[in-house]
Amino acid sequence: MADIKARVKVPSTAAKGEIIEIKTMIAHDMESGQRKDKSGKVIPRQIINKFTCSLNGKEVFRSDWYTAVSANPYLSFFLRASESGTFDFAWHDDNGSIYKASAPITVS
Amino acid sequence: MRPLIAGAAMTAALLAHAAAHAAGADSAKYSAGDKRSGYLFSSPDTRAMQDDDFQNPGMAWVDEGARLWSKADGAAGKSCGSCHGDAASTMKGVAAAYPKFNNHLGKAIDLEQRINICRQRALQAKPFPAESRELLALTAYIKSQSRGLPMHVAVDGPAAPLFAEGRKAYEEPRGQNGMSCASCHGDEAGNRRLDTVSQGQSNGFPTYRLSWQTLGSVQRQFGNCLASMKAKPLAADSQEAIALELYVAARGNGLPVETPAVRK
């Protein structure tokens, strides 16, 4: 895949202590390493193996992914709004690439 | 005890009413007469994926299509947008009429072929290969501009012979099992054991199929069906394939365009 596109959805504002939902999706083939091509050769595994979310540089969510995760993985999770700042999201590819996205939030 | 039971019964009745109402609204939106979109054969989870543009994985292709629309390519240094402007207005309703008879070429073509003809003629660029990510992305982007509008494929005039050919291809038994498209998608739709089979409407194509883990064209779906019928595949973009595509699309005339639909 030429360029990997990630999308995130974070509420722009939240009250302190409120539970907020964060939605993420990344376009990725998530090649499991268990398929073979037409000549019978195993297609090497290339998946996103780790997802992290940090707020103002401090990690607040992390998830390890394995081969059973679908292509174009969608992930949503909940956090308690604590402070204003920027969420940074990172998807770690088997090939060493890290795909990034970020979104601001204002907590009042 | 009594009022409590009555209260519970009333809550149940209200819930049942709400559910019936929601189902009714979906049913009206996704059907036209006896025609029922594949949406109505899908599970609530799959419907929810389609309903939320953020969750719908097909939107990744639509976003990429939007980028390709305005990206110059080929010797002429033009993009789709150089001639067609803003797709949101110029492409609205266009894809709902495809496959369509092209007077200039003297034959019917589908949207994918239309895109590649433009690429070769106007952009002087190479055509995208069938089922490539780029071709699916542009097709999905253009067809999504017609979302919610009814399919209206012409079956009269010059398209009439092709429609007849498509109907024959649809109804004639083929392959080792002697099955036709109509064997599953005709009167049996919704009734199959093991798996619920839809009416085989194409209003949501290119569709993100969860079993494919990717977006795919209606011709790819034909290939899937034919393989499970133990029948020979149709050659890509052959006259028979386009005729079948035209017949299937016209069979769903009146159903809303759902591209990019999500199906199991």
Coordinates of C-alpha atoms in Angstrom, one line a residue:
Chain A
M1 CA 0.0 0.0 0.0
A2 CA 1.5 3.2 -1.1
D3 CA 0.5 5.6 1.6
I4 CA -1.2 4.6 4.8
K5 CA -4.1 6.8 5.9
A6 CA -5.1 7.0 9.5
R7 CA -8.3 8.7 10.8
V8 CA -9.1 9.7 14.4
K9 CA -12.2 11.2 16.0
V10 CA -11.8 12.9 19.3
P11 CA -14.4 15.3 20.9
S12 CA -13.0 18.8 20.6
T13 CA -14.3 19.8 24.1
A14 CA -15.1 17.8 27.2
A15 CA -15.8 18.5 30.9
K16 CA -13.2 17.5 33.4
G17 CA -13.8 13.9 34.6
E18 CA -16.2 13.1 31.6
I19 CA -15.8 9.8 29.9
I20 CA -15.0 10.4 26.2
E21 CA -15.0 8.0 23.3
I22 CA -12.0 8.0 20.9
K23 CA -12.4 6.4 17.5
T24 CA -9.6 5.4 15.2
M25 CA -9.2 3.7 11.9
I26 CA -6.2 3.0 9.7
A27 CA -6.2 1.7 6.1
H28 CA -3.8 -1.3 6.2
D29 CA -3.7 -4.7 4.6
M30 CA -2.7 -6.5 7.8
E31 CA -1.1 -9.3 5.9
S32 CA -1.2 -12.2 8.3
G33 CA 1.8 -14.2 7.1
Q34 CA -0.5 -17.2 6.6
R35 CA -1.4 -16.7 3.0
K36 CA 0.3 -18.0 0.0
D37 CA 0.6 -16.3 -3.4
K38 CA -0.2 -18.0 -6.7
S39 CA 3.2 -19.8 -6.9
G40 CA 2.8 -21.2 -3.4
K41 CA 5.2 -18.9 -1.7
V42 CA 4.2 -17.6 1.8
I43 CA 3.4 -13.9 1.7
P44 CA 5.5 -12.5 4.6
R45 CA 3.6 -11.2 7.6
Q46 CA 3.2 -7.4 7.7
I47 CA 0.8 -6.2 10.3
I48 CA 0.5 -3.3 12.7
N49 CA 1.7 -4.9 16.0
K50 CA 1.2 -2.0 18.4
F51 CA -1.0 0.9 18.8
T52 CA -0.4 3.7 21.3
C53 CA -2.2 6.9 22.3
S54 CA -0.6 9.6 24.4
L55 CA -1.9 12.9 25.8
N56 CA 0.7 15.7 26.0
G57 CA 3.5 13.1 25.6
K58 CA 2.3 10.8 28.4
E59 CA 1.0 7.4 27.3
V60 CA -2.7 6.9 28.2
F61 CA -3.6 3.8 26.1
R62 CA -1.7 1.0 24.5
S63 CA -2.7 -2.1 22.7
D64 CA -0.7 -5.0 21.2
W65 CA -2.1 -6.5 18.0
Y66 CA -1.7 -9.9 16.5
T67 CA -2.4 -11.7 13.2
A68 CA -6.1 -12.2 13.8
V69 CA -6.8 -8.5 13.6
S70 CA -8.7 -7.6 10.4
A71 CA -7.5 -5.4 7.6
N72 CA -8.3 -1.7 8.0
P73 CA -8.5 -2.0 11.8
Y74 CA -11.1 0.1 13.6
L75 CA -10.5 0.7 17.3
S76 CA -12.5 2.7 19.7
F77 CA -11.8 3.1 23.4
F78 CA -12.9 5.3 26.3
L79 CA -10.8 7.7 28.4
R80 CA -11.6 10.0 31.3
A81 CA -11.0 13.6 30.2
S82 CA -8.3 14.9 32.5
E83 CA -6.5 17.9 30.9
S84 CA -6.4 20.0 27.7
G85 CA -3.8 19.2 25.1
T86 CA -3.0 17.1 22.1
F87 CA -3.6 13.4 21.7
D88 CA -0.9 11.7 19.6
F89 CA -1.7 8.3 18.0
A90 CA 0.9 5.9 16.7
W91 CA 0.5 2.7 14.7
H92 CA 3.7 0.5 14.7
D93 CA 4.1 -1.5 11.5
D94 CA 6.1 -4.8 11.4
N95 CA 8.4 -3.1 8.8
G96 CA 9.4 -0.5 11.4
S97 CA 7.3 2.3 10.0
I98 CA 5.3 4.3 12.5
Y99 CA 2.1 5.9 11.2
K100 CA 1.0 9.0 13.2
A101 CA -2.1 11.1 13.8
S102 CA -3.0 13.7 16.4
A103 CA -6.0 15.6 17.6
P104 CA -6.5 18.4 20.1
I105 CA -8.9 18.5 23.0
T106 CA -10.0 21.3 25.3
V107 CA -11.0 20.2 28.8
S108 CA -12.9 22.7 30.9
Chain B
M1 CA -47.9 -6.9 41.9
R2 CA -50.4 -6.0 39.3
P3 CA -49.2 -2.5 38.4
L4 CA -45.7 -3.7 38.2
I5 CA -46.6 -6.4 35.7
A6 CA -48.7 -4.0 33.7
G7 CA -45.7 -1.6 33.7
A8 CA -43.4 -4.3 32.5
A9 CA -45.8 -5.4 29.8
M10 CA -46.2 -1.8 28.6
T11 CA -42.4 -1.3 28.5
A12 CA -42.1 -4.4 26.4
A13 CA -44.9 -3.2 24.1
L14 CA -43.2 0.1 23.7
L15 CA -39.9 -1.5 22.9
A16 CA -41.4 -3.8 20.4
H17 CA -43.1 -0.8 18.8
A18 CA -39.8 1.1 18.7
A19 CA -38.0 -1.8 17.1
A20 CA -40.8 -2.4 14.5
H21 CA -40.8 1.3 13.7
A22 CA -37.0 1.4 13.2
A23 CA -37.2 -1.7 11.0
G24 CA -40.1 -0.1 9.0
A25 CA -38.1 3.0 8.4
D26 CA -35.0 1.0 7.1
S27 CA -37.3 -1.2 5.1
A28 CA -38.8 1.8 3.3
K29 CA -35.4 3.5 2.7
Y30 CA -33.7 0.4 1.4
S31 CA -36.4 -1.1 -0.8
A32 CA -38.4 -0.3 -3.9
G33 CA -41.5 -2.4 -4.4
D34 CA -40.4 -6.0 -4.1
K35 CA -36.8 -5.0 -4.6
R36 CA -34.8 -5.2 -1.3
S37 CA -31.2 -4.0 -0.9
G38 CA -28.6 -6.3 0.6
Y39 CA -28.6 -3.9 3.5
L40 CA -31.9 -5.5 4.7
F41 CA -30.3 -8.9 4.7
S42 CA -27.3 -7.8 6.7
S43 CA -26.9 -8.2 10.5
P44 CA -27.3 -5.1 12.7
D45 CA -23.5 -5.0 13.3
T46 CA -22.8 -4.9 9.6
R47 CA -25.5 -2.2 9.1
A48 CA -23.9 -0.1 11.9
M49 CA -20.5 -0.3 10.1
Q50 CA -22.1 1.0 6.9
D51 CA -24.1 3.7 8.6
D52 CA -21.2 5.4 10.3
D53 CA -18.9 6.9 7.7
F54 CA -16.0 6.8 10.2
Q55 CA -16.4 3.1 10.9
N56 CA -17.1 2.2 7.2
P57 CA -13.8 0.9 5.9
G58 CA -14.9 1.6 2.3
M59 CA -14.6 5.3 3.1
A60 CA -10.8 4.9 3.0
W61 CA -11.2 4.2 -0.8
V62 CA -13.6 7.1 -1.2
D63 CA -11.1 9.5 0.5
E64 CA -8.3 8.2 -1.8
G65 CA -10.6 8.6 -4.8
A66 CA -11.2 12.3 -3.8
R67 CA -7.4 12.7 -3.9
L68 CA -7.0 11.0 -7.2
W69 CA -9.9 13.1 -8.7
S70 CA -7.9 16.3 -8.4
K71 CA -4.4 14.8 -9.0
A72 CA -2.9 15.5 -12.4
D73 CA -1.7 12.4 -14.2
G74 CA -0.6 11.6 -17.8
A75 CA 0.9 13.4 -20.7
A76 CA -1.9 16.0 -20.9
G77 CA -1.1 17.2 -17.3
K78 CA -4.8 17.1 -16.4
S79 CA -6.8 15.5 -13.6
C80 CA -10.5 14.4 -13.6
G81 CA -11.3 17.7 -12.0
S82 CA -9.7 19.7 -14.9
C83 CA -12.7 18.8 -17.1
H84 CA -15.4 17.8 -14.5
G85 CA -14.8 20.4 -11.8
D86 CA -16.3 19.7 -8.4
A87 CA -17.5 16.1 -8.3
A88 CA -20.0 16.8 -5.6
S89 CA -22.1 18.6 -8.2
T90 CA -20.9 17.3 -11.6
M91 CA -21.0 13.6 -10.6
K92 CA -24.2 13.7 -8.6
G93 CA -26.5 11.0 -10.0
V94 CA -24.1 10.0 -12.8
A95 CA -23.1 6.6 -11.5
A96 CA -26.7 5.6 -10.8
A97 CA -27.2 5.3 -14.5
Y98 CA -24.2 3.0 -15.2
P99 CA -23.6 0.6 -17.0
K100 CA -24.7 2.8 -19.8
F101 CA -24.8 2.6 -23.6
N102 CA -22.2 4.9 -25.1
N103 CA -23.2 6.1 -28.6
H104 CA -19.7 7.1 -29.5
L105 CA -18.4 3.6 -28.9
G106 CA -21.5 1.8 -30.0
K107 CA -21.5 -0.4 -26.9
A108 CA -22.4 -0.3 -23.2
I109 CA -19.7 0.4 -20.7
D110 CA -19.5 0.4 -16.9
L111 CA -18.2 3.1 -14.7
E112 CA -14.7 1.6 -14.4
Q113 CA -14.4 1.5 -18.1
R114 CA -15.7 5.1 -18.4
I115 CA -12.9 6.2 -16.0
N116 CA -10.3 4.4 -17.9
I117 CA -11.5 5.8 -21.2
C118 CA -11.3 9.3 -19.8
R119 CA -7.8 8.5 -18.5
Q120 CA -6.6 7.4 -21.9
R121 CA -8.4 10.1 -24.0
A122 CA -8.4 13.2 -21.9
L123 CA -5.5 12.7 -19.5
Q124 CA -3.4 10.6 -21.9
A125 CA -2.6 8.4 -19.0
K126 CA -2.4 4.7 -18.6
P127 CA -5.6 2.9 -17.7
F128 CA -5.8 1.6 -14.2
P129 CA -5.8 -2.3 -14.0
A130 CA -9.1 -4.0 -13.2
E131 CA -9.7 -4.3 -9.5
S132 CA -6.7 -2.1 -8.7
R133 CA -6.9 0.0 -5.6
E134 CA -6.9 3.2 -7.7
L135 CA -9.7 2.2 -10.0
L136 CA -11.8 1.0 -7.1
A137 CA -11.1 4.3 -5.2
L138 CA -12.1 6.5 -8.1
T139 CA -15.2 4.4 -8.9
A140 CA -16.3 4.4 -5.2
Y141 CA -15.6 8.2 -5.0
I142 CA -17.7 8.9 -8.1
K143 CA -20.5 6.6 -7.2
S144 CA -20.7 7.8 -3.6
Q145 CA -21.6 11.2 -5.0
S146 CA -25.0 9.6 -5.9
R147 CA -25.5 8.1 -2.4
G148 CA -29.2 7.9 -1.6
L149 CA -30.3 8.6 -5.2
P150 CA -32.3 5.9 -6.9
M151 CA -30.6 3.6 -9.5
H152 CA -31.9 4.4 -12.9
V153 CA -30.2 2.3 -15.6
A154 CA -31.7 2.6 -19.0
V155 CA -32.9 -0.6 -20.5
D156 CA -34.6 0.6 -23.6
G157 CA -33.3 2.0 -27.0
P158 CA -29.8 0.9 -27.8
A159 CA -29.4 -0.8 -24.4
A160 CA -32.3 -3.2 -25.0
P161 CA -30.4 -6.0 -26.7
L162 CA -27.7 -5.9 -24.0
F163 CA -30.4 -6.0 -21.3
A164 CA -31.9 -9.1 -23.0
E165 CA -28.5 -10.7 -23.2
G166 CA -27.9 -9.9 -19.5
R167 CA -31.2 -11.4 -18.5
K168 CA -30.3 -14.6 -20.4
A169 CA -27.0 -14.7 -18.7
Y170 CA -28.8 -14.3 -15.4
E171 CA -31.4 -17.0 -15.9
E172 CA -29.5 -19.6 -17.8
P173 CA -28.1 -22.6 -15.8
R174 CA -24.4 -22.9 -15.9
G175 CA -21.5 -24.8 -14.4
Q176 CA -21.4 -28.3 -12.8
N177 CA -24.3 -27.7 -10.5
G178 CA -26.6 -26.4 -13.3
M179 CA -27.4 -23.3 -11.3
S180 CA -28.2 -19.8 -12.5
C181 CA -28.0 -16.5 -10.7
A182 CA -31.7 -16.7 -10.3
S183 CA -31.5 -20.1 -8.4
C184 CA -30.3 -18.2 -5.3
H185 CA -31.1 -14.6 -5.8
G186 CA -34.6 -15.0 -7.3
D187 CA -37.5 -16.4 -5.2
E188 CA -35.1 -18.1 -2.9
A189 CA -33.6 -14.8 -1.6
G190 CA -33.5 -14.8 2.2
N191 CA -34.4 -18.4 2.4
R192 CA -31.2 -20.3 1.9
R193 CA -29.9 -22.5 4.7
L194 CA -26.4 -22.2 6.0
D195 CA -26.2 -18.6 4.9
T196 CA -28.8 -15.9 4.1
V197 CA -28.6 -15.0 0.4
S198 CA -29.7 -11.6 -0.7
Q199 CA -31.5 -10.6 -3.9
G200 CA -28.1 -9.9 -5.4
Q201 CA -28.6 -6.2 -5.9
S202 CA -25.6 -4.1 -7.0
N203 CA -26.7 -0.7 -5.7
G204 CA -23.9 -0.7 -3.0
F205 CA -21.0 -1.7 -5.3
P206 CA -18.1 -1.2 -5.1
T207 CA -18.8 -2.9 -1.8
Y208 CA -16.5 -3.5 1.2
R209 CA -17.0 -7.2 1.9
L210 CA -15.8 -8.4 5.3
S211 CA -15.0 -11.8 3.8
W212 CA -12.7 -10.0 1.2
Q213 CA -11.2 -7.5 3.8
T214 CA -11.2 -5.0 1.0
L215 CA -13.4 -3.1 -1.4
G216 CA -14.4 -5.0 -4.6
S217 CA -16.3 -4.5 -7.8
V218 CA -19.5 -6.1 -8.9
Q219 CA -17.5 -8.2 -11.4
R220 CA -15.4 -9.6 -8.6
Q221 CA -18.6 -10.6 -6.9
F222 CA -19.7 -12.3 -10.1
G223 CA -16.5 -14.3 -10.0
N224 CA -17.2 -15.3 -6.4
C225 CA -20.7 -16.5 -7.3
L226 CA -19.6 -18.4 -10.4
A227 CA -16.9 -20.1 -8.4
S228 CA -19.4 -21.3 -5.8
M229 CA -21.7 -22.5 -8.7
K230 CA -18.7 -24.4 -10.1
A231 CA -19.1 -22.4 -13.3
K232 CA -16.5 -20.8 -15.5
P233 CA -15.6 -17.2 -14.7
L234 CA -16.6 -14.5 -17.1
A235 CA -13.7 -12.7 -18.9
A236 CA -13.2 -9.3 -17.3
D237 CA -15.1 -6.5 -19.1
S238 CA -16.3 -9.0 -21.8
Q239 CA -19.6 -8.2 -23.4
E240 CA -21.3 -10.9 -21.4
A241 CA -19.9 -9.5 -18.1
I242 CA -21.1 -6.0 -19.0
A243 CA -24.5 -7.3 -20.1
L244 CA -24.9 -9.1 -16.8
E245 CA -23.7 -6.0 -14.9
L246 CA -26.3 -3.9 -16.7
Y247 CA -29.1 -6.4 -16.1
V248 CA -28.3 -6.7 -12.4
A249 CA -28.1 -2.9 -12.0
A250 CA -31.3 -2.4 -13.9
R251 CA -33.0 -5.1 -11.9
G252 CA -32.3 -2.9 -8.9
N253 CA -33.6 0.3 -10.5
G254 CA -35.2 2.4 -7.8
L255 CA -33.0 1.2 -4.9
P256 CA -30.8 3.9 -3.4
V257 CA -27.1 4.0 -4.2
E258 CA -25.2 2.9 -1.1
T259 CA -21.6 3.0 -2.2
P260 CA -19.5 2.1 -0.4
A261 CA -21.8 -0.5 1.2
V262 CA -20.6 -2.9 3.8
R263 CA -21.6 -6.6 3.5
K264 CA -20.5 -9.8 5.2

